[in-house]
XYZ file of C-alpha atoms in Angstrom:
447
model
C -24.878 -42.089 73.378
C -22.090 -42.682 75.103
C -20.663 -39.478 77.365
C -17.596 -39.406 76.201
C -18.796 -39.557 72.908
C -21.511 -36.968 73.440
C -18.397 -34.676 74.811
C -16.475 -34.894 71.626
C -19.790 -34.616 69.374
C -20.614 -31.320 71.133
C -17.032 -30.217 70.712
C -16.899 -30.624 67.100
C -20.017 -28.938 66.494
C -18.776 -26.451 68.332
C -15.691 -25.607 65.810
C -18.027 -25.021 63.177
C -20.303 -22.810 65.007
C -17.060 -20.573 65.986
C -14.911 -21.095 63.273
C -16.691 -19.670 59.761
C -13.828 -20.400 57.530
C -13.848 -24.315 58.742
C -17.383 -24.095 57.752
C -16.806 -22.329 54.678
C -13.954 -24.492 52.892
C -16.053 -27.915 54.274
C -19.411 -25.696 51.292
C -16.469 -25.170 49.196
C -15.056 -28.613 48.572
C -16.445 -31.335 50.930
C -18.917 -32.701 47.864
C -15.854 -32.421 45.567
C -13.803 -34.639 47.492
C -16.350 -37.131 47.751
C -17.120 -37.580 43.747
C -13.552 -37.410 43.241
C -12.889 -40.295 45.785
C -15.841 -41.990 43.231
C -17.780 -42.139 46.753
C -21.070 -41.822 45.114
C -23.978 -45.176 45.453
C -26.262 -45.120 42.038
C -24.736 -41.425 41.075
C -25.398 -40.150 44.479
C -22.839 -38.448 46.761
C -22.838 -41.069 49.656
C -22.174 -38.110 52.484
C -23.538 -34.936 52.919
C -22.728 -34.973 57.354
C -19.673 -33.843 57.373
C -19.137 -35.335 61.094
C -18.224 -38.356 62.216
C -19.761 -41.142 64.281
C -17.586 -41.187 67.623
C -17.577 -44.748 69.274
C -15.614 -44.295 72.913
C -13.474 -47.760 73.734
C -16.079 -48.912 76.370
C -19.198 -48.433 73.684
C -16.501 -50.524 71.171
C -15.902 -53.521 73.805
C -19.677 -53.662 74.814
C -20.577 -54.150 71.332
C -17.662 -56.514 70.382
C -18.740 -58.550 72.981
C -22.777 -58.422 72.522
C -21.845 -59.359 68.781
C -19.589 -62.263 69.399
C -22.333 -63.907 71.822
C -25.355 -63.238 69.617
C -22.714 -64.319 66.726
C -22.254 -67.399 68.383
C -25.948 -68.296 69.185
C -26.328 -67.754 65.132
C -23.682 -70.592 64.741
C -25.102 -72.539 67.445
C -28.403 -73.218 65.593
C -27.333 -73.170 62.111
C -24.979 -76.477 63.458
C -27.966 -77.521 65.947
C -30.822 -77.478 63.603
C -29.272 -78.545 60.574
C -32.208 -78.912 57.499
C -34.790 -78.178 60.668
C -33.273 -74.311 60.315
C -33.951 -74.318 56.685
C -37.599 -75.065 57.414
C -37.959 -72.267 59.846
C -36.608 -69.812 58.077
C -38.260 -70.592 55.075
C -35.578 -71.792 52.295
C -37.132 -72.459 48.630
C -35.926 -75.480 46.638
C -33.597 -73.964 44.563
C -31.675 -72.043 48.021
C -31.673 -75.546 49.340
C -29.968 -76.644 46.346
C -27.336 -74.007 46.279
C -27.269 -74.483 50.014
C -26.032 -77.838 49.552
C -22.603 -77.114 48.089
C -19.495 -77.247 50.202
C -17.217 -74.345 50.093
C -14.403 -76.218 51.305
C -13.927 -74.149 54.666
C -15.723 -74.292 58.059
C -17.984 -71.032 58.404
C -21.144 -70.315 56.620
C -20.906 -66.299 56.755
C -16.744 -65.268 57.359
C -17.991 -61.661 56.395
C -21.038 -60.678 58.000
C -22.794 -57.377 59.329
C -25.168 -57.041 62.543
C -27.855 -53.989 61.475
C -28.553 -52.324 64.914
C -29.789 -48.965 65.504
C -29.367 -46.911 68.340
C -32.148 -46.707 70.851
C -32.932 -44.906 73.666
C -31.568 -47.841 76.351
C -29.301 -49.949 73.896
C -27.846 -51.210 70.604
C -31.106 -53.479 68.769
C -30.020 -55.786 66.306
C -32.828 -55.883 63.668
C -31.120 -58.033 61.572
C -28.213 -60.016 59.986
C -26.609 -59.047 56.858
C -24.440 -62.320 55.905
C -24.490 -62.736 52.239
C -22.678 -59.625 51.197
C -22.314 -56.841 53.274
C -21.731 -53.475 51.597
C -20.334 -50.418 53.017
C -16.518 -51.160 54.303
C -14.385 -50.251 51.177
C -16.503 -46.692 50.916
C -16.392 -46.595 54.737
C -12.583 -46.835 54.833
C -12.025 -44.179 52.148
C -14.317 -41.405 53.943
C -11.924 -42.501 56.928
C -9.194 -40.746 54.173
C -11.304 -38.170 53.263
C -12.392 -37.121 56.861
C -8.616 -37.285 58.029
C -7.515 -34.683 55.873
C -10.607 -32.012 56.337
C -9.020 -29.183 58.688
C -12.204 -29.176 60.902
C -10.786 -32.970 61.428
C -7.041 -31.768 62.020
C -8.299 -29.028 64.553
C -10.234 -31.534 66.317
C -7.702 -33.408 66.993
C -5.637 -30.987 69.003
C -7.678 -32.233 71.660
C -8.877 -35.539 70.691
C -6.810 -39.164 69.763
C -8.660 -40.600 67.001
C -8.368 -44.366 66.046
C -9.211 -46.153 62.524
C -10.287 -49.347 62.432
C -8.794 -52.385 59.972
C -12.325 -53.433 58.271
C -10.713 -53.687 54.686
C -7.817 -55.286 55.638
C -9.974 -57.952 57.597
C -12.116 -58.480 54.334
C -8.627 -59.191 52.583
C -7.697 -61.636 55.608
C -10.818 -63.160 56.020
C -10.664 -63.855 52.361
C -7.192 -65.273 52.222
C -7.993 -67.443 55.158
C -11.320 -69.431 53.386
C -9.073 -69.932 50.579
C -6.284 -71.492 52.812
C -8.638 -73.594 54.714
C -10.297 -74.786 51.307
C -6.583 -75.810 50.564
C -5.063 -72.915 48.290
C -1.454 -72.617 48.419
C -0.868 -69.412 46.311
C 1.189 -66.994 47.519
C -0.997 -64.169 46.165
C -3.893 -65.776 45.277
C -6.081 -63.343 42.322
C -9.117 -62.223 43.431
C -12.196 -61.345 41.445
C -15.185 -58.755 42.246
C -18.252 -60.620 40.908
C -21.013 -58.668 40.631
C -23.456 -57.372 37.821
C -22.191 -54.071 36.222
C -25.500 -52.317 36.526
C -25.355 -52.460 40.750
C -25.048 -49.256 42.311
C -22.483 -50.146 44.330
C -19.920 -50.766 41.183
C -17.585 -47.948 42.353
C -16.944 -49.349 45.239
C -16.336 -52.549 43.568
C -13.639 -50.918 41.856
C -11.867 -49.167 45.247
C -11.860 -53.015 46.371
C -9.542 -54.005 42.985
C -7.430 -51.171 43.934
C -6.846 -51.557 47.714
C -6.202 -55.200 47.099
C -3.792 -54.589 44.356
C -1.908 -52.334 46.967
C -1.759 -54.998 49.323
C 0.023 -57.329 46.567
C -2.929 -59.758 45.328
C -3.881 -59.348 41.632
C -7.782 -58.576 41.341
C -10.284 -57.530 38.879
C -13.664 -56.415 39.189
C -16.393 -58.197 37.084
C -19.840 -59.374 35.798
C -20.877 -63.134 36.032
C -22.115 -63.360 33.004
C -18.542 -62.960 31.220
C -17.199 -65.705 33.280
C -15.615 -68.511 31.289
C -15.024 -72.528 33.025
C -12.428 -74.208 31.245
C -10.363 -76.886 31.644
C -10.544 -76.943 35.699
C -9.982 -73.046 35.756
C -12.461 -70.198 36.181
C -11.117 -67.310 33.982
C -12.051 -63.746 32.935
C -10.621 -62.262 29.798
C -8.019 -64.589 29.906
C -7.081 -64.436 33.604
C -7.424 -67.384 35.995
C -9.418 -66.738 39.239
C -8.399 -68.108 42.620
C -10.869 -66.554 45.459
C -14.212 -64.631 44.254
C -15.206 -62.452 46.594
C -19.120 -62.651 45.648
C -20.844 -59.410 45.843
C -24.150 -60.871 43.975
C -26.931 -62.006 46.174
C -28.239 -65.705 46.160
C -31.411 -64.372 44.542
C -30.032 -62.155 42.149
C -27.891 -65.257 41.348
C -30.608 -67.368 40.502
C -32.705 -65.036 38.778
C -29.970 -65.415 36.154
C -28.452 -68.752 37.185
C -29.045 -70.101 33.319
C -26.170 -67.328 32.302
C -23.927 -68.307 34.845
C -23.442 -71.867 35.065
C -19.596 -71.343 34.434
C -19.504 -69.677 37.852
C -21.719 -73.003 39.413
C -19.890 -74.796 38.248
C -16.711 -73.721 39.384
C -17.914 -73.705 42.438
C -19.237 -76.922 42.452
C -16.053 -78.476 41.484
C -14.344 -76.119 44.009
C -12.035 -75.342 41.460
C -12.240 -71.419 43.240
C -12.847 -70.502 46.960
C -16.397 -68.689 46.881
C -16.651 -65.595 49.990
C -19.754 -65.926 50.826
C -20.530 -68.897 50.079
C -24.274 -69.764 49.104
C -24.358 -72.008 52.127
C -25.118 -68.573 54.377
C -28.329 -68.484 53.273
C -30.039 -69.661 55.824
C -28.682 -66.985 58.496
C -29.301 -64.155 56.112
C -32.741 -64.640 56.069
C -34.756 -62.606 58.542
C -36.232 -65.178 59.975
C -33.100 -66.063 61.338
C -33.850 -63.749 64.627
C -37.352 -65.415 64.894
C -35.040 -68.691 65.488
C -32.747 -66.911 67.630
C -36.073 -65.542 70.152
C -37.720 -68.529 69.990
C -38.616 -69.437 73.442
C -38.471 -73.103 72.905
C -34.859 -72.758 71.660
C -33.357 -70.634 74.774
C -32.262 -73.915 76.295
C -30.135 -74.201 73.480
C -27.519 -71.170 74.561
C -25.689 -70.196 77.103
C -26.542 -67.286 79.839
C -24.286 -64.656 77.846
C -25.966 -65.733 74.751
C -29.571 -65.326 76.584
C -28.597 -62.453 77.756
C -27.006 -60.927 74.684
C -30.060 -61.911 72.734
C -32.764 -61.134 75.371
C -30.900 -56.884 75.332
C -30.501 -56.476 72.061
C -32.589 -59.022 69.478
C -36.549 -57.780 69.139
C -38.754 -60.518 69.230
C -39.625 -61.531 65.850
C -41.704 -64.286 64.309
C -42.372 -65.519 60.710
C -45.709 -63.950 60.314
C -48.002 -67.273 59.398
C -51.481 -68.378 60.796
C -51.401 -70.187 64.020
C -50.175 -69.464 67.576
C -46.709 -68.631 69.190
C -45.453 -67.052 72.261
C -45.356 -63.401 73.286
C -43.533 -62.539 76.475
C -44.348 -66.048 77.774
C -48.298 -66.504 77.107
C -49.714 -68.085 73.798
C -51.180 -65.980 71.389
C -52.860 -65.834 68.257
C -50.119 -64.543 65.647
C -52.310 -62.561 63.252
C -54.327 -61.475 65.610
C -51.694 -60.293 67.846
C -50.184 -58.374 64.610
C -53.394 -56.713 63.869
C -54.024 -54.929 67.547
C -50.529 -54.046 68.087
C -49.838 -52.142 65.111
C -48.200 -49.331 66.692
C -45.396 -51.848 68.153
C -44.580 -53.389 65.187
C -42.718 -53.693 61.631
C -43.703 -55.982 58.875
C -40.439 -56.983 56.724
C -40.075 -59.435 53.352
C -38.107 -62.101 54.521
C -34.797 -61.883 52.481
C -34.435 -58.056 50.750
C -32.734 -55.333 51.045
C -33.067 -51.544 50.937
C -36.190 -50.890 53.200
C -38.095 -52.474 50.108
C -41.403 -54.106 51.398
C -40.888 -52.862 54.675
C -44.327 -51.433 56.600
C -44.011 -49.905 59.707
C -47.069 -49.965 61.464
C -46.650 -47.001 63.896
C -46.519 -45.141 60.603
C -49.450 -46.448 59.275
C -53.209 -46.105 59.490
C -55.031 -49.710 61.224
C -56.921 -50.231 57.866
C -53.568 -49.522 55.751
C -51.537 -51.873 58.213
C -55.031 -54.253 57.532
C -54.130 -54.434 54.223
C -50.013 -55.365 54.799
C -50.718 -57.492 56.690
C -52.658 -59.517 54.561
C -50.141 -58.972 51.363
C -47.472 -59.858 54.307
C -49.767 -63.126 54.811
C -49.628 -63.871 51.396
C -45.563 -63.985 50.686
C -42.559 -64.653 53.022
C -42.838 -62.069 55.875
C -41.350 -61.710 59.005
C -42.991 -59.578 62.567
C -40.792 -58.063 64.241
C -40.785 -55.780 67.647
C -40.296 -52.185 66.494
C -36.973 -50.605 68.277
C -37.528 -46.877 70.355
C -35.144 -44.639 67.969
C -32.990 -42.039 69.510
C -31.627 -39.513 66.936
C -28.683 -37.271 67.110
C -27.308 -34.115 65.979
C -25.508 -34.140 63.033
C -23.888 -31.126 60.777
C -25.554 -30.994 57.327
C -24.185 -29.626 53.675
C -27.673 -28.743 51.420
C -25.372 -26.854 50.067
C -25.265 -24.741 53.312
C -24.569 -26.190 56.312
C -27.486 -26.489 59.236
C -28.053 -29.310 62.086
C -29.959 -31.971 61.973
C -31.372 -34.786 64.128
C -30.791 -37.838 62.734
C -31.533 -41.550 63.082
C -28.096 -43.774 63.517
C -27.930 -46.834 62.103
C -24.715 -48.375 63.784
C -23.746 -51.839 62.032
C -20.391 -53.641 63.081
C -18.638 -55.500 60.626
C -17.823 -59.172 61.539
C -15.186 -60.883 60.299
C -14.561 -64.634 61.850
C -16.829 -64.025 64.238
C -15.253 -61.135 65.779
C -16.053 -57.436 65.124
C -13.812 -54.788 63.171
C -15.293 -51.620 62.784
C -19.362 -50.024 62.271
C -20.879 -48.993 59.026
C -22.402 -45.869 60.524
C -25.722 -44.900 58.125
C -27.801 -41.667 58.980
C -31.034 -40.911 57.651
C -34.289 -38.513 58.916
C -36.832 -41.333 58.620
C -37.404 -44.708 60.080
C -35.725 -46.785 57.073
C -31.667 -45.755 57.767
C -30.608 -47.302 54.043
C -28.227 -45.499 51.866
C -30.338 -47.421 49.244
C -33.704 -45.803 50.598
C -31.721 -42.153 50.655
C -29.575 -42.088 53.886
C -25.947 -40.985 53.965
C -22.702 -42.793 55.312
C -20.102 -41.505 57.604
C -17.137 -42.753 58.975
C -16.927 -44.275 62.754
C -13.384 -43.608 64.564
C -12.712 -44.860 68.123
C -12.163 -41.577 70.430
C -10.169 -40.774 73.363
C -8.910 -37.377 74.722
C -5.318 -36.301 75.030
């Protein structure tokens, strides 16, 4: 952690150890003001920390920059590699298919997010999120929430705090692809697709509203009650111009026989799609197996190499054969069976910590046993990352501290970063789907 972060941490935890009446109207009213912000995921109050993650401007530009190289390297061999990629990170048919279609604008991912925890020497990327990354609409509205708590207001007496623009970058980014894909309305409607049972429906709904403040007409909606007609995608009667497409590829296709109005809008570009299916190939896990591939390194520049080389763990699609580790050929499997204490076994394109083992939390004939399941499906092996944990005020309903693992993921939007999605949790898988929390991230300074 940063010092100047750690300073302002330590500060703030020490007005609530001093000041019992901050503490005691945060018991009173801090879970309150999170239901009625509808700030829950599934049901589930999204925050019980009522701190924030400080990032000091030095931490902010190290990242930015670390993000835009590694970033870069990601668009270097999806344009390199072409097909080749799709092979090595282990596309089916019907991806490839999906894959295919042209969006009608130049990036593959415009909205992305770079998971990284914190570790004891560094930021570790352990993977890309650039389908469709949750978190910034609930982010920005704890931003609100945390503003107005008086432990916040106190704080800064002595501290300048500074929000970042993640939502409006969504609505910019968004605005953009449909430019480039040759929309000329003024305030082009946007749509929320999504199924209605996801968890993350309310904050489907905070989207419709902050974009409706901003002046562009948007609903929120399912898929399924999509309607293609006459060269317009419509719902209930209102024609769609950008759909900012919250569904996963997978979960698309597991029902892509109820939505072919939606393919085939796209297909006919008749709407600008953000994401488009043609990310698919970088979401995948594999993708940082590409990216550490020593064969490839000639492929990227010294920032790049060096950006990678800090903050990527090696990982490899976990198959039969031989590849490198730290320069010398080894035996995959076999390498993956003594080193169990060094290493994490993850499905190659979920979500959630589901399917995840973590060997250094498992027994050798338990980890013998995931690794041959692994073996068996679409599985990446990846270095585990040395986890530092932090302090952190807890409600349960009282409030006690806790050290806690930080899951620090910028946002990226163009290729350039705009704020963290800042997840906490007290075991190895930092997920709010697996039962972490969310806070806020500001950018501190002292006056």
């Amino acid at each position: 952690m940063d010092p100047l972060a750690a300073r302002a941490a330590e500060e703030y935890h020490r007005l609530l150890r001093d000041d019992e009446a901050l503490v005691a109207e945060l018991e009173e009213r801090f879970f309150d003001r999170m239901k009625q912000a509808r700030l829950l995921f599934g049901g589930r109050v999204l925050c019980a920390f009522p701190r924030p993650n400080f990032v000091s401007p030095a931490d902010y530009e190290a990242i930015r920059t670390v993000c835009r190289d590694i970033f870069r390297a990601v668009e270097k061999v999806e344009a390199r590699l072409g097909e080749e990629l799709w092979d090595r990170v282990d596309l089916t048919p019907e991806e490839r298919e999906l894959v295919r279609l042209d969006p009608g604008y130049r990036r593959s991912s415009p909205t992305s997010r770079l998971d990284s925890f914190i570790t004891t020497d560094a930021y570790r990327f352990v993977e890309l999120n650039a389908e469709s990354p949750a978190g910034i609409a609930y982010n920005e509205v704890l931003v609100e929430i945390f503003l107005d708590l008086p432990v916040m207001k106190r704080f800064q007496e002595r501290w300048r705090l500074r929000r970042f623009r993640s939502r409006e970058r969504l609505l910019e980014t968004l605005v953009e692809c449909h430019r480039e894909a040759g929309g000329r309305q003024e305030r082009p409607t946007i749509a929320i697709v999504d199924y209605e049972e996801v968890p993350t429906r309310s904050e489907h709904h905070l989207f419709r509203e902050f974009f409706e403040a901003k002046g562009y007409p948007a609903l929120v909606c399912d898929p399924r009650q999509l309607v293609y007609e006459g060269g317009k995608l419509r719902h209930e009667g209102t024609t769609i111009d950008i759909v900012y497409k919250r569904l996963l590829t997978n979960e698309f296709l597991e029902k892509v026989g109820e939505l072919q109005p939606l393919l085939r809008a796209i297909r006919d570009r008749a709407v600008t799609v953000v994401n488009p299916f043609r990310c698919k190939p970088i979401h995948k896990k594999a993708i940082f197996a590409v990216l550490t591939d020593d064969e490839l390194q000639p492929l990227f520049t010294d920032h790049e190499r060096s950006a990678i080389a800090a903050h990527v763990p090696w990982t490899r699609r976990l198959l039969e054969g031989r590849t490198t580790r730290e320069g010398a050929s080894v035996d995959l499997v076999d390498y993956a069976r003594r080193h169990r204490a060094d290493l994490v076994l993850k499905p190659n394109d979920e979500y959630g910590g589901k399917g995840v083992f973590l060997g250094f939390e498992m027994t050798d004939t338990d980890w013998e046993r995931a690794l041959a399941e692994a073996l068996k499906a679409s599985y990446v092996v990846q270095q585990k990352v040395d986890l530092q944990r932090q302090s952190f005020p807890e409600l349960s309903p009282e409030m006690r501290f806790r050290d806690l693992i930080v899951d620090l993921d910028p946002f990226v939007f163009q290729g350039e970063v705009e704020g963290f999605l800042t997840r906490l949790s007290g075991t190895s898988l930092a997920n709010v789907t697996s039962g972490g929390g969310q806070v806020p991230a500001f950018l501190i300074e002292p006056r």
